[in-house]
PDB file of C-alpha atoms in Angstrom:
ATOM      1  CA  MET A1051       0.000   0.000   0.000  1.00 40.00           C
ATOM      2  CA  THR A1052       1.348   3.403  -0.913  1.00 42.00           C
ATOM      3  CA  LYS A1053       1.197   6.157   1.639  1.00 43.00           C
ATOM      4  CA  ASN A1054      -1.385   8.795   0.958  1.00 45.00           C
ATOM      5  CA  ASN A1055      -2.097  12.055   2.777  1.00 42.00           C
ATOM      6  CA  PHE A1056      -4.376  10.305   5.264  1.00 47.00           C
ATOM      7  CA  GLU A1057      -1.651   7.871   6.273  1.00 55.00           C
ATOM      8  CA  GLU A1058       1.459  10.034   6.455  1.00 70.00           C
ATOM      9  CA  ASP A1059       1.532   9.573  10.228  1.00 91.00           C
ATOM     10  CA  LEU A1060       0.843   5.824  10.234  1.00 96.00           C
ATOM     11  CA  VAL A1061       1.759   3.844  13.361  1.00 97.00           C
ATOM     12  CA  ARG A1062       1.333   0.367  14.792  1.00 96.00           C
ATOM     13  CA  CYS A1063       0.536  -0.205  18.447  1.00 97.00           C
ATOM     14  CA  ILE A1064       0.740  -3.726  19.794  1.00 95.00           C
ATOM     15  CA  TYR A1065      -0.434  -4.448  23.293  1.00 93.00           C
ATOM     16  CA  ALA A1066      -1.350  -7.438  25.409  1.00 89.00           C
ATOM     17  CA  SER A1067      -3.699  -7.776  28.334  1.00 88.00           C
ATOM     18  CA  THR A1068      -5.519 -10.316  30.399  1.00 85.00           C
ATOM     19  CA  ALA A1069      -9.288 -10.415  30.311  1.00 82.00           C
ATOM     20  CA  ALA A1070     -10.992  -9.285  33.505  1.00 77.00           C
ATOM     21  CA  LYS A1071     -13.190 -12.374  33.165  1.00 80.00           C
ATOM     22  CA  GLU A1072     -13.009 -15.483  31.014  1.00 78.00           C
ATOM     23  CA  LEU A1073     -14.411 -14.597  27.600  1.00 78.00           C
ATOM     24  CA  GLN A1074     -16.770 -16.990  25.896  1.00 80.00           C
ATOM     25  CA  LEU A1075     -17.237 -17.096  22.132  1.00 79.00           C
ATOM     26  CA  ALA A1076     -20.336 -14.875  22.423  1.00 84.00           C
ATOM     27  CA  ASP A1077     -18.305 -12.294  24.405  1.00 83.00           C
ATOM     28  CA  LEU A1078     -15.572 -12.292  21.743  1.00 81.00           C
ATOM     29  CA  LYS A1079     -18.120 -11.860  18.960  1.00 83.00           C
ATOM     30  CA  GLU A1080     -19.718  -8.927  20.797  1.00 85.00           C
ATOM     31  CA  LEU A1081     -16.300  -7.338  21.345  1.00 83.00           C
ATOM     32  CA  LEU A1082     -15.466  -7.874  17.685  1.00 84.00           C
ATOM     33  CA  VAL A1083     -18.685  -6.261  16.404  1.00 87.00           C
ATOM     34  CA  GLU A1084     -18.055  -3.249  18.638  1.00 86.00           C
ATOM     35  CA  ALA A1085     -14.395  -2.960  17.600  1.00 86.00           C
ATOM     36  CA  ARG A1086     -15.109  -3.311  13.890  1.00 88.00           C
ATOM     37  CA  LYS A1087     -17.706  -0.565  13.920  1.00 91.00           C
ATOM     38  CA  LYS A1088     -15.531   1.851  15.871  1.00 90.00           C
ATOM     39  CA  ASN A1089     -12.365   1.008  13.936  1.00 91.00           C
ATOM     40  CA  ALA A1090     -14.080   1.469  10.566  1.00 91.00           C
ATOM     41  CA  GLU A1091     -15.196   4.940  11.657  1.00 93.00           C
ATOM     42  CA  LEU A1092     -11.679   5.804  12.882  1.00 94.00           C
ATOM     43  CA  GLY A1093      -9.724   4.299   9.973  1.00 94.00           C
ATOM     44  CA  VAL A1094      -8.083   1.721  12.265  1.00 95.00           C
ATOM     45  CA  THR A1095      -7.104  -1.767  11.144  1.00 92.00           C
ATOM     46  CA  GLY A1096      -5.620  -4.706  13.005  1.00 89.00           C
ATOM     47  CA  ILE A1097      -6.045  -8.088  14.600  1.00 86.00           C
ATOM     48  CA  LEU A1098      -7.021  -9.473  17.970  1.00 85.00           C
ATOM     49  CA  LEU A1099      -5.722 -12.805  19.231  1.00 84.00           C
ATOM     50  CA  TYR A1100      -7.298 -14.597  22.144  1.00 81.00           C
ATOM     51  CA  GLU A1101      -5.855 -17.534  24.035  1.00 80.00           C
ATOM     52  CA  ASN A1102      -7.122 -18.735  27.405  1.00 78.00           C
ATOM     53  CA  GLY A1103      -7.928 -15.354  28.918  1.00 81.00           C
ATOM     54  CA  ALA A1104      -5.042 -13.492  27.280  1.00 83.00           C
ATOM     55  CA  LEU A1105      -5.470 -10.870  24.552  1.00 84.00           C
ATOM     56  CA  PHE A1106      -2.908  -9.698  21.977  1.00 88.00           C
ATOM     57  CA  GLN A1107      -3.942  -6.824  19.739  1.00 90.00           C
ATOM     58  CA  VAL A1108      -2.378  -5.002  16.822  1.00 92.00           C
ATOM     59  CA  LEU A1109      -3.798  -1.568  16.006  1.00 95.00           C
ATOM     60  CA  GLU A1110      -2.807   0.390  12.888  1.00 95.00           C
ATOM     61  CA  GLY A1111      -3.777   3.962  12.098  1.00 96.00           C
ATOM     62  CA  THR A1112      -2.692   7.567  12.516  1.00 97.00           C
ATOM     63  CA  SER A1113      -0.725   8.294  15.668  1.00 96.00           C
ATOM     64  CA  SER A1114      -3.336  10.601  17.211  1.00 96.00           C
ATOM     65  CA  THR A1115      -6.137   8.096  16.575  1.00 96.00           C
ATOM     66  CA  ILE A1116      -4.151   5.142  17.903  1.00 97.00           C
ATOM     67  CA  GLU A1117      -3.057   7.043  21.016  1.00 96.00           C
ATOM     68  CA  GLN A1118      -6.668   8.001  21.803  1.00 95.00           C
ATOM     69  CA  LEU A1119      -7.892   4.467  21.133  1.00 94.00           C
ATOM     70  CA  TYR A1120      -5.179   2.909  23.295  1.00 95.00           C
ATOM     71  CA  ASN A1121      -6.072   5.265  26.177  1.00 94.00           C
ATOM     72  CA  THR A1122      -9.723   4.248  25.811  1.00 92.00           C
ATOM     73  CA  ILE A1123      -8.741   0.568  25.891  1.00 90.00           C
ATOM     74  CA  LYS A1124      -6.604   1.142  29.001  1.00 90.00           C
ATOM     75  CA  SER A1125      -9.689   2.393  30.855  1.00 90.00           C
ATOM     76  CA  ASP A1126     -11.900  -0.465  29.601  1.00 86.00           C
ATOM     77  CA  LYS A1127     -12.857  -2.648  32.577  1.00 85.00           C
ATOM     78  CA  ARG A1128     -12.767  -5.783  30.384  1.00 80.00           C
ATOM     79  CA  HIS A1129      -8.952  -5.565  30.383  1.00 82.00           C
ATOM     80  CA  GLN A1130      -6.451  -6.070  33.177  1.00 82.00           C
ATOM     81  CA  ARG A1131      -2.657  -5.835  33.142  1.00 85.00           C
ATOM     82  CA  ILE A1132      -2.433  -3.950  29.860  1.00 89.00           C
ATOM     83  CA  ILE A1133       1.125  -3.839  28.532  1.00 90.00           C
ATOM     84  CA  LYS A1134       2.152  -1.810  25.470  1.00 94.00           C
ATOM     85  CA  LEU A1135       4.610  -4.087  23.682  1.00 94.00           C
ATOM     86  CA  ILE A1136       5.457  -2.055  20.579  1.00 94.00           C
ATOM     87  CA  TYR A1137       4.570   1.410  19.327  1.00 96.00           C
ATOM     88  CA  GLU A1138       6.258   2.252  16.041  1.00 95.00           C
ATOM     89  CA  PRO A1139       5.866   4.207  12.819  1.00 96.00           C
ATOM     90  CA  ILE A1140       5.104   2.014   9.808  1.00 95.00           C
ATOM     91  CA  GLU A1141       5.147   2.591   6.073  1.00 93.00           C
ATOM     92  CA  ALA A1142       2.192   0.342   5.289  1.00 92.00           C
ATOM     93  CA  ARG A1143      -0.511  -1.572   7.105  1.00 92.00           C
ATOM     94  CA  GLU A1144      -0.065  -5.300   7.618  1.00 87.00           C
ATOM     95  CA  PHE A1145      -3.806  -5.784   8.209  1.00 84.00           C
ATOM     96  CA  ALA A1146      -5.248  -3.238   5.776  1.00 83.00           C
ATOM     97  CA  ASN A1147      -8.181  -5.475   4.843  1.00 80.00           C
ATOM     98  CA  TRP A1148      -9.449  -5.938   8.398  1.00 75.00           C
ATOM     99  CA  SER A1149     -11.143  -3.309  10.554  1.00 70.00           C
ATOM    100  CA  MET A1150     -10.399  -5.939  13.203  1.00 75.00           C
ATOM    101  CA  GLY A1151      -9.595  -9.585  12.535  1.00 71.00           C
ATOM    102  CA  LEU A1152     -10.075 -12.123  15.321  1.00 71.00           C
ATOM    103  CA  ALA A1153      -8.310 -15.398  15.862  1.00 70.00           C
ATOM    104  CA  THR A1154      -8.532 -17.707  18.788  1.00 69.00           C
ATOM    105  CA  VAL A1155      -5.281 -19.592  19.083  1.00 72.00           C
ATOM    106  CA  SER A1156      -4.348 -22.604  21.119  1.00 73.00           C
ATOM    107  CA  LEU A1157      -1.255 -23.067  23.214  1.00 73.00           C
ATOM    108  CA  ASP A1158      -0.250 -25.883  20.850  1.00 76.00           C
ATOM    109  CA  GLU A1159      -0.427 -23.509  17.859  1.00 76.00           C
ATOM    110  CA  LEU A1160       1.639 -20.874  19.659  1.00 74.00           C
ATOM    111  CA  ASN A1161       4.212 -23.511  20.595  1.00 72.00           C
ATOM    112  CA  GLU A1162       4.667 -24.390  16.912  1.00 76.00           C
ATOM    113  CA  ILE A1163       6.061 -20.933  16.076  1.00 76.00           C
ATOM    114  CA  GLU A1164       9.825 -21.034  15.840  1.00 75.00           C
ATOM    115  CA  GLY A1165      11.297 -18.811  18.524  1.00 69.00           C
ATOM    116  CA  LEU A1166       8.171 -18.961  20.685  1.00 69.00           C
ATOM    117  CA  ASN A1167       7.881 -22.671  21.396  1.00 61.00           C
ATOM    118  CA  ASP A1168       9.991 -22.492  24.562  1.00 64.00           C
ATOM    119  CA  PHE A1169       8.254 -19.316  25.727  1.00 68.00           C
ATOM    120  CA  PHE A1170       4.657 -20.488  26.035  1.00 65.00           C
ATOM    121  CA  CYS A1171       5.678 -23.932  27.351  1.00 56.00           C
ATOM    122  CA  ARG A1172       6.913 -22.178  30.496  1.00 59.00           C
ATOM    123  CA  GLY A1173       3.459 -20.807  31.277  1.00 56.00           C
ATOM    124  CA  LYS A1174       4.149 -17.345  29.888  1.00 63.00           C
ATOM    125  CA  CYS A1175       1.424 -15.324  28.175  1.00 72.00           C
ATOM    126  CA  PHE A1176       1.170 -12.473  25.665  1.00 80.00           C
ATOM    127  CA  THR A1177       1.832  -9.831  28.334  1.00 77.00           C
ATOM    128  CA  ASP A1178       5.295 -11.338  28.902  1.00 80.00           C
ATOM    129  CA  LEU A1179       6.419 -11.081  25.255  1.00 82.00           C
ATOM    130  CA  ASP A1180       9.474  -9.009  24.415  1.00 84.00           C
ATOM    131  CA  GLU A1181       9.796  -7.086  21.154  1.00 88.00           C
ATOM    132  CA  GLY A1182      11.659  -9.892  19.365  1.00 86.00           C
ATOM    133  CA  ARG A1183       8.989 -12.454  20.178  1.00 83.00           C
ATOM    134  CA  VAL A1184       6.224 -10.008  19.219  1.00 86.00           C
ATOM    135  CA  LYS A1185       7.880  -9.665  15.804  1.00 86.00           C
ATOM    136  CA  LYS A1186       8.047 -13.487  15.468  1.00 83.00           C
ATOM    137  CA  LEU A1187       4.325 -13.709  16.208  1.00 82.00           C
ATOM    138  CA  LEU A1188       3.576 -11.029  13.591  1.00 80.00           C
ATOM    139  CA  ALA A1189       5.772 -12.870  11.085  1.00 80.00           C
ATOM    140  CA  ALA A1190       3.631 -15.976  11.623  1.00 78.00           C
ATOM    141  CA  PHE A1191       0.643 -13.926  10.427  1.00 72.00           C
ATOM    142  CA  LYS A1192       2.502 -12.481   7.460  1.00 69.00           C
ATOM    143  CA  GLU A1193       3.293 -16.046   6.410  1.00 70.00           C
ATOM    144  CA  GLY A1194      -0.402 -16.871   6.543  1.00 62.00           C
ATOM    145  CA  ARG A1195      -0.285 -19.016   9.672  1.00 56.00           C
ATOM    146  CA  TRP A1196      -3.802 -18.066  10.886  1.00 56.00           C
ATOM    147  CA  ARG A1197      -5.027 -15.787   8.105  1.00 52.00           C
ATOM    148  CA  ASN A1198      -7.357 -18.521   6.826  1.00 47.00           C
ATOM    149  CA  THR A1199      -9.068 -18.838  10.210  1.00 48.00           C
ATOM    150  CA  ILE A1200      -9.271 -15.153  11.118  1.00 46.00           C
ATOM    151  CA  SER A1201     -12.664 -13.590  10.784  1.00 49.00           C
ATOM    152  CA  GLY A1202     -12.052 -10.150   9.340  1.00 46.00           C
TER     153      GLY A1202
END
């Protein structure tokens, strides 16, 4: 995607959190409907991963929009232990076709990713990821690892 005037200040914010309560499929679908509507209005794209009470989200958009959205998420009572993992300028969106894609992933699937297999085996979760491991997780998406199962 080529930068246009709207996206000159394009950034990616990746954060992780734990859910305040265990989310059922219906809860995730409700969250997704809400996020998609808001993100479409704001020009935000991204993905949301969910695994056993842990959330990992990638948000892409203009810096002012993403900063406001992240602050809103931080005050959302559905999240606990919110950790900003990466905030960086980007040249193009990785998830341009999704106002918010959702994937539920299993521990077994996470353990198959090279460079992460030792991490999740030790009982770690998304909030414990360092920048290098976050990048490995994103690379798994770029390679199409879950793209076929993500509802966008």
